[in-house]
Amino acid sequence: MTKPTTPTQDEMARMIDLGRAVIETEADAVASLIPRLGDEFARACSYLLHCQGRIVVIGMGKSGHVGNKIAATLASTGSPAFFVHPGEASHGDLGMITPQDVVLALSNSGQTGELLVILPLLKRLGAPLIAMTGRPDSTLARESEVHIDVSVEKEACPLGLAPTSSTTAALVMGDAMAVALLQARGFTAEDFALSHPGGTLGRRLLLRVGDIMHADRSLPAIGLDATLHEALEVMSAKGLGMTAVLGPGGSVAGVYTDGDLRRTLNKPIDIHHVKVSEVMTKNCLTVTPDMLAAEALQMMDEKKINGLLVIDEQQQLIGAFNMHDLLRAGVL
């Protein structure tokens, strides 16, 4: 196994300086895009917004990698999109594109051979073409319905060869399009979560209280006539750090929690004789099973409480949960 050698102070200084220079060069390239945003950008977004099919992103090499990411960003923010490799398009994948689609083609030179080969076929198909290039006078730019100029003054690579600033500029422009479309579509955080159900955000935005609450036999509950000792036994058995106190008909009369217990122990009482109804928290906060778990978490944070009771439309107790349940569900 090869072990790295310890660089000298001069070597470290040179690497740090070069890294900073790269970031500064790419930051300048991105900043230079701002004054170029105008009618062409708006026209491109309009084509994408009113697309009746899918947004088809194509690009070769590094532009292809950037295009793949742009397609993924568009798709996850409400604009159905997918990536097609131009080399594969020449061997059958062109059949994935329909006249109802809009094609977004990326090429820094605007002369990429694999794109120019399929350009006549795209034109014959009738799918509108949006080109994103670094050369407004290129073939791809001239043949497109809309051209987006993402040219950069120089690459961050010291040799001026490796695509660095140019790919960053294209990626940022793709993000600008995606966010502009997101806003125009009225795309919401819940819409975003629907396409990201496996992620943390999806769990936070889609999970309901009813999905995580304890119910039936695992639900801690006692009657108004129960003693404090009996309440503590139920709390210990169910392990939620609280118990619901039910009135006539099963309606929630109050809750007794670990916090209530600490306050109770400061008083001279006999836990075997005092009723839990005398020391419980009345008019306690409750939630419904259809409430988002993230909303319930916000309520708990604001009220500085560790658990909540869940009731139905008839005010009957149907569930309970605490911070540990939110943590296990990935909401916290």
Coordinates of C-alpha atoms in Angstrom, one line a residue:
M1 CA 0.0 0.0 0.0
T2 CA 1.4 3.4 -1.1
K3 CA 1.7 5.8 1.8
P4 CA 1.6 9.6 1.1
T5 CA 4.8 11.5 1.9
T6 CA 4.6 14.5 4.1
P7 CA 4.8 17.6 1.8
T8 CA 7.2 20.4 2.6
Q9 CA 6.0 23.8 3.8
D10 CA 6.7 25.2 0.3
E11 CA 4.7 22.4 -1.4
M12 CA 1.8 22.9 0.9
A13 CA 1.8 26.6 0.3
R14 CA 1.8 26.1 -3.5
M15 CA -1.1 23.6 -3.3
I16 CA -3.1 26.0 -1.2
D17 CA -2.4 28.9 -3.5
L18 CA -3.4 26.9 -6.6
G19 CA -6.6 25.8 -4.9
R20 CA -7.5 29.3 -4.0
A21 CA -6.7 30.5 -7.6
V22 CA -9.0 27.8 -9.0
I23 CA -11.9 28.8 -6.8
E24 CA -11.4 32.5 -7.6
T25 CA -11.3 31.8 -11.3
E26 CA -14.4 29.7 -11.2
A27 CA -16.2 32.2 -9.0
D28 CA -15.4 35.0 -11.5
A29 CA -16.7 32.8 -14.3
V30 CA -20.0 32.3 -12.5
A31 CA -20.3 36.0 -11.6
S32 CA -19.8 36.8 -15.3
L33 CA -23.0 34.9 -16.2
I34 CA -25.2 37.4 -14.2
P35 CA -25.2 40.3 -16.7
R36 CA -25.9 37.8 -19.6
L37 CA -29.3 36.7 -18.2
G38 CA -31.9 38.3 -20.3
D39 CA -34.4 37.6 -23.0
E40 CA -32.7 34.4 -24.2
F41 CA -32.8 32.9 -20.7
A42 CA -36.4 33.8 -20.3
R43 CA -37.3 32.3 -23.7
A44 CA -35.4 29.1 -22.9
C45 CA -37.3 28.8 -19.6
S46 CA -40.6 29.4 -21.4
Y47 CA -39.9 26.6 -23.8
L48 CA -39.1 24.3 -20.9
L49 CA -42.1 25.5 -18.9
H50 CA -44.6 24.8 -21.7
C51 CA -43.0 21.5 -22.8
Q52 CA -45.7 19.0 -23.4
G53 CA -43.4 16.0 -23.2
R54 CA -40.0 15.7 -21.4
I55 CA -36.9 17.8 -21.3
V56 CA -34.2 15.8 -23.0
V57 CA -30.7 16.9 -21.9
I58 CA -27.8 15.8 -24.1
G59 CA -24.0 16.4 -23.9
M60 CA -20.8 14.6 -24.5
G61 CA -17.8 14.1 -22.1
K62 CA -17.7 16.5 -19.2
S63 CA -20.7 18.4 -20.6
G64 CA -22.5 15.1 -20.5
H65 CA -21.8 14.6 -16.8
V66 CA -23.0 18.2 -16.2
G67 CA -26.1 17.5 -18.4
N68 CA -26.9 14.4 -16.4
K69 CA -26.9 16.4 -13.2
I70 CA -29.0 19.2 -14.7
A71 CA -31.6 16.6 -15.9
A72 CA -31.7 15.1 -12.4
T73 CA -32.2 18.6 -10.9
L74 CA -34.9 19.5 -13.3
A75 CA -36.7 16.2 -12.6
S76 CA -36.6 16.5 -8.9
T77 CA -37.9 20.1 -9.0
G78 CA -41.1 19.5 -11.0
S79 CA -39.8 19.5 -14.6
P80 CA -39.8 16.0 -16.0
A81 CA -36.4 15.4 -17.7
F82 CA -33.9 12.7 -18.6
F83 CA -30.4 12.5 -20.1
V84 CA -29.6 10.9 -23.4
H85 CA -26.0 10.2 -24.4
P86 CA -25.5 11.6 -27.9
G87 CA -23.3 8.7 -28.9
E88 CA -26.0 6.2 -28.0
A89 CA -28.6 8.5 -29.7
S90 CA -26.9 7.7 -33.0
H91 CA -27.4 4.0 -32.3
G92 CA -31.1 3.8 -31.4
D93 CA -31.6 6.0 -28.4
L94 CA -32.8 8.9 -30.6
G95 CA -36.1 7.0 -30.5
M96 CA -36.5 8.2 -26.9
I97 CA -37.1 11.7 -28.1
T98 CA -40.5 12.8 -29.4
P99 CA -41.8 16.0 -31.1
Q100 CA -43.5 17.0 -27.8
D101 CA -40.1 17.1 -26.0
V102 CA -37.6 20.0 -25.7
V103 CA -34.0 19.2 -26.2
L104 CA -31.3 21.0 -24.1
A105 CA -27.9 20.4 -25.6
L106 CA -24.6 21.2 -23.8
S107 CA -21.4 21.8 -25.6
N108 CA -18.7 24.3 -24.7
S109 CA -17.4 24.4 -28.3
G110 CA -20.7 24.1 -29.9
Q111 CA -19.1 21.8 -32.4
T112 CA -19.1 18.5 -30.7
G113 CA -19.2 15.9 -33.4
E114 CA -21.6 13.5 -31.7
L115 CA -24.2 16.3 -31.3
L116 CA -23.8 17.6 -34.9
V117 CA -24.4 14.1 -36.3
I118 CA -27.9 14.0 -34.7
L119 CA -28.7 17.7 -35.2
P120 CA -30.4 17.2 -38.6
L121 CA -32.5 14.4 -37.2
L122 CA -33.5 16.5 -34.2
K123 CA -34.5 19.3 -36.6
R124 CA -36.5 16.9 -38.7
L125 CA -38.2 15.6 -35.6
G126 CA -39.4 19.0 -34.7
A127 CA -38.4 19.1 -31.0
P128 CA -37.3 22.6 -30.1
L129 CA -33.6 22.8 -29.4
I130 CA -32.0 24.9 -26.6
A131 CA -28.2 25.1 -26.9
M132 CA -25.9 26.0 -24.0
T133 CA -22.5 26.7 -25.4
G134 CA -19.4 28.9 -24.9
R135 CA -19.5 30.0 -28.6
P136 CA -22.4 32.0 -29.8
D137 CA -21.1 31.6 -33.4
S138 CA -20.9 27.8 -33.3
T139 CA -23.0 25.5 -35.4
L140 CA -25.0 24.3 -32.4
A141 CA -25.8 27.8 -31.3
R142 CA -26.9 28.9 -34.8
E143 CA -29.2 25.9 -35.3
S144 CA -30.9 26.2 -32.0
E145 CA -34.2 28.0 -31.3
V146 CA -32.6 29.6 -28.2
H147 CA -28.9 29.9 -27.3
I148 CA -27.6 30.4 -23.8
D149 CA -24.1 31.9 -23.6
V150 CA -22.0 30.2 -20.9
S151 CA -18.6 31.2 -22.2
V152 CA -15.8 31.8 -19.7
E153 CA -12.7 34.0 -19.9
K154 CA -10.5 31.1 -19.0
E155 CA -10.5 27.6 -17.6
A156 CA -9.2 27.2 -14.0
C157 CA -6.8 24.5 -15.2
P158 CA -3.3 26.0 -15.4
L159 CA -2.9 24.4 -18.9
G160 CA -6.2 25.8 -20.1
L161 CA -7.2 22.4 -21.2
A162 CA -9.3 20.5 -18.6
P163 CA -13.0 21.7 -18.5
T164 CA -13.3 23.4 -15.1
S165 CA -14.7 27.0 -15.3
S166 CA -16.7 26.1 -18.3
T167 CA -18.4 23.1 -16.7
T168 CA -19.1 25.0 -13.5
A169 CA -20.7 27.8 -15.5
A170 CA -22.9 25.4 -17.4
L171 CA -23.9 23.7 -14.2
V172 CA -24.8 27.0 -12.5
M173 CA -26.9 28.0 -15.5
G174 CA -28.7 24.7 -15.4
D175 CA -29.5 25.4 -11.7
A176 CA -30.7 28.8 -12.6
M177 CA -33.1 27.3 -15.1
A178 CA -34.4 24.7 -12.7
V179 CA -35.1 27.1 -9.9
A180 CA -36.8 29.6 -12.3
L181 CA -39.0 26.8 -13.5
L182 CA -39.7 25.6 -9.9
Q183 CA -40.9 29.0 -9.0
A184 CA -43.0 29.4 -12.2
R185 CA -44.7 26.0 -11.6
G186 CA -45.6 26.9 -8.0
F187 CA -43.6 23.8 -6.9
T188 CA -43.8 23.3 -3.1
A189 CA -41.7 21.6 -0.5
E190 CA -44.3 18.8 -0.3
D191 CA -44.0 18.3 -4.1
F192 CA -40.3 18.0 -3.6
A193 CA -40.7 15.4 -0.9
L194 CA -43.0 13.3 -3.2
S195 CA -40.0 12.7 -5.5
H196 CA -37.6 12.2 -2.6
P197 CA -39.5 9.8 -0.3
G198 CA -36.4 7.9 0.7
G199 CA -34.5 10.9 1.9
T200 CA -34.5 12.8 5.2
L201 CA -36.5 15.6 3.7
G202 CA -39.1 13.2 2.3
R203 CA -39.6 11.7 5.8
R204 CA -39.8 15.1 7.4
L205 CA -42.4 16.4 4.9
L206 CA -44.5 13.3 4.2
L207 CA -44.6 11.3 7.5
R208 CA -47.8 11.8 9.5
V209 CA -48.4 11.5 13.2
G210 CA -50.5 8.4 12.6
D211 CA -47.5 6.7 11.0
I212 CA -45.4 6.8 14.2
M213 CA -47.8 6.9 17.1
H214 CA -48.2 4.1 19.6
A215 CA -51.7 2.7 19.7
D216 CA -53.9 0.0 21.2
R217 CA -52.1 -2.1 23.9
S218 CA -49.0 0.0 23.8
L219 CA -50.9 3.1 24.6
P220 CA -50.5 4.4 28.2
A221 CA -53.8 5.4 29.6
I222 CA -55.6 5.5 33.0
G223 CA -58.8 6.8 34.5
L224 CA -59.4 9.9 36.6
D225 CA -59.9 7.8 39.7
A226 CA -56.5 6.1 39.4
T227 CA -53.9 6.8 42.1
L228 CA -50.6 8.4 41.3
H229 CA -48.9 5.1 42.1
E230 CA -51.0 3.4 39.4
A231 CA -50.1 6.1 37.0
L232 CA -46.4 5.5 37.6
E233 CA -46.9 1.8 37.0
V234 CA -48.5 2.5 33.6
M235 CA -45.8 4.9 32.7
S236 CA -43.1 2.5 33.6
A237 CA -44.8 -0.3 31.7
K238 CA -45.4 1.6 28.5
G239 CA -42.1 3.5 28.4
L240 CA -43.3 6.7 26.8
G241 CA -42.6 9.0 29.8
M242 CA -46.2 9.9 30.2
T243 CA -49.7 8.5 30.5
A244 CA -53.0 9.9 29.3
V245 CA -55.7 10.5 31.9
L246 CA -59.2 9.7 30.5
G247 CA -62.5 11.0 31.6
P248 CA -66.0 9.6 31.0
G249 CA -66.4 8.0 27.6
G250 CA -62.6 7.8 26.9
S251 CA -62.1 11.5 26.3
V252 CA -58.8 13.0 27.3
A253 CA -59.0 14.8 30.6
G254 CA -55.3 15.4 31.0
V255 CA -51.8 14.0 30.9
Y256 CA -49.3 13.0 33.5
T257 CA -45.6 13.1 32.4
D258 CA -42.1 12.7 33.8
G259 CA -42.0 16.5 34.2
D260 CA -45.2 16.4 36.2
L261 CA -43.6 13.7 38.4
R262 CA -40.6 15.8 39.2
R263 CA -42.8 18.7 40.2
T264 CA -45.0 16.4 42.2
L265 CA -42.1 15.0 44.2
N266 CA -41.4 18.5 45.6
K267 CA -44.7 18.3 47.4
P268 CA -45.5 16.2 50.6
I269 CA -47.9 13.7 49.1
D270 CA -48.6 10.0 49.4
I271 CA -48.4 8.5 45.9
H272 CA -50.6 5.5 47.1
H273 CA -53.5 7.7 48.0
V274 CA -53.4 10.9 46.0
K275 CA -55.3 10.7 42.7
V276 CA -53.5 11.4 39.5
S277 CA -56.3 13.8 38.5
E278 CA -55.1 16.1 41.3
V279 CA -51.5 16.5 39.9
M280 CA -52.0 16.0 36.2
T281 CA -51.7 18.6 33.5
K282 CA -55.2 19.6 32.4
N283 CA -56.1 21.0 29.0
C284 CA -53.1 19.3 27.6
L285 CA -51.8 19.8 24.1
T286 CA -53.1 17.1 21.6
V287 CA -52.7 16.5 17.9
T288 CA -54.6 14.5 15.2
P289 CA -53.2 11.5 13.3
D290 CA -53.2 13.3 10.0
M291 CA -50.9 16.1 11.2
L292 CA -47.4 16.1 9.7
A293 CA -44.9 14.7 12.1
A294 CA -42.6 17.7 11.3
E295 CA -45.4 20.0 12.5
A296 CA -45.8 18.1 15.7
L297 CA -42.1 18.3 16.3
Q298 CA -42.2 22.1 15.9
M299 CA -45.0 22.2 18.5
M300 CA -43.1 20.1 20.9
D301 CA -40.0 22.3 20.5
E302 CA -42.1 25.5 21.1
K303 CA -43.8 24.1 24.2
K304 CA -40.7 22.4 25.5
I305 CA -42.4 19.0 25.9
N306 CA -41.2 15.5 25.0
G307 CA -44.5 13.8 24.1
L308 CA -48.0 14.3 22.7
L309 CA -51.3 12.5 22.8
V310 CA -53.2 11.8 19.6
I311 CA -57.0 12.2 19.4
D312 CA -59.7 11.6 16.8
E313 CA -62.5 13.8 15.6
Q314 CA -64.6 12.7 18.7
Q315 CA -61.8 13.8 21.0
Q316 CA -61.1 10.1 21.9
L317 CA -57.6 9.0 22.6
I318 CA -56.2 6.9 19.8
G319 CA -52.4 7.3 20.2
A320 CA -49.3 8.8 21.8
F321 CA -45.7 9.4 20.8
N322 CA -42.5 11.0 22.1
M323 CA -39.2 12.5 20.8
H324 CA -37.7 9.0 20.6
D325 CA -40.4 8.0 18.1
L326 CA -39.6 11.0 16.0
L327 CA -35.9 10.2 16.2
R328 CA -36.4 6.6 15.1
A329 CA -38.6 7.8 12.2
G330 CA -35.9 10.2 11.0
V331 CA -38.0 13.3 11.5
L332 CA -35.8 14.7 14.3

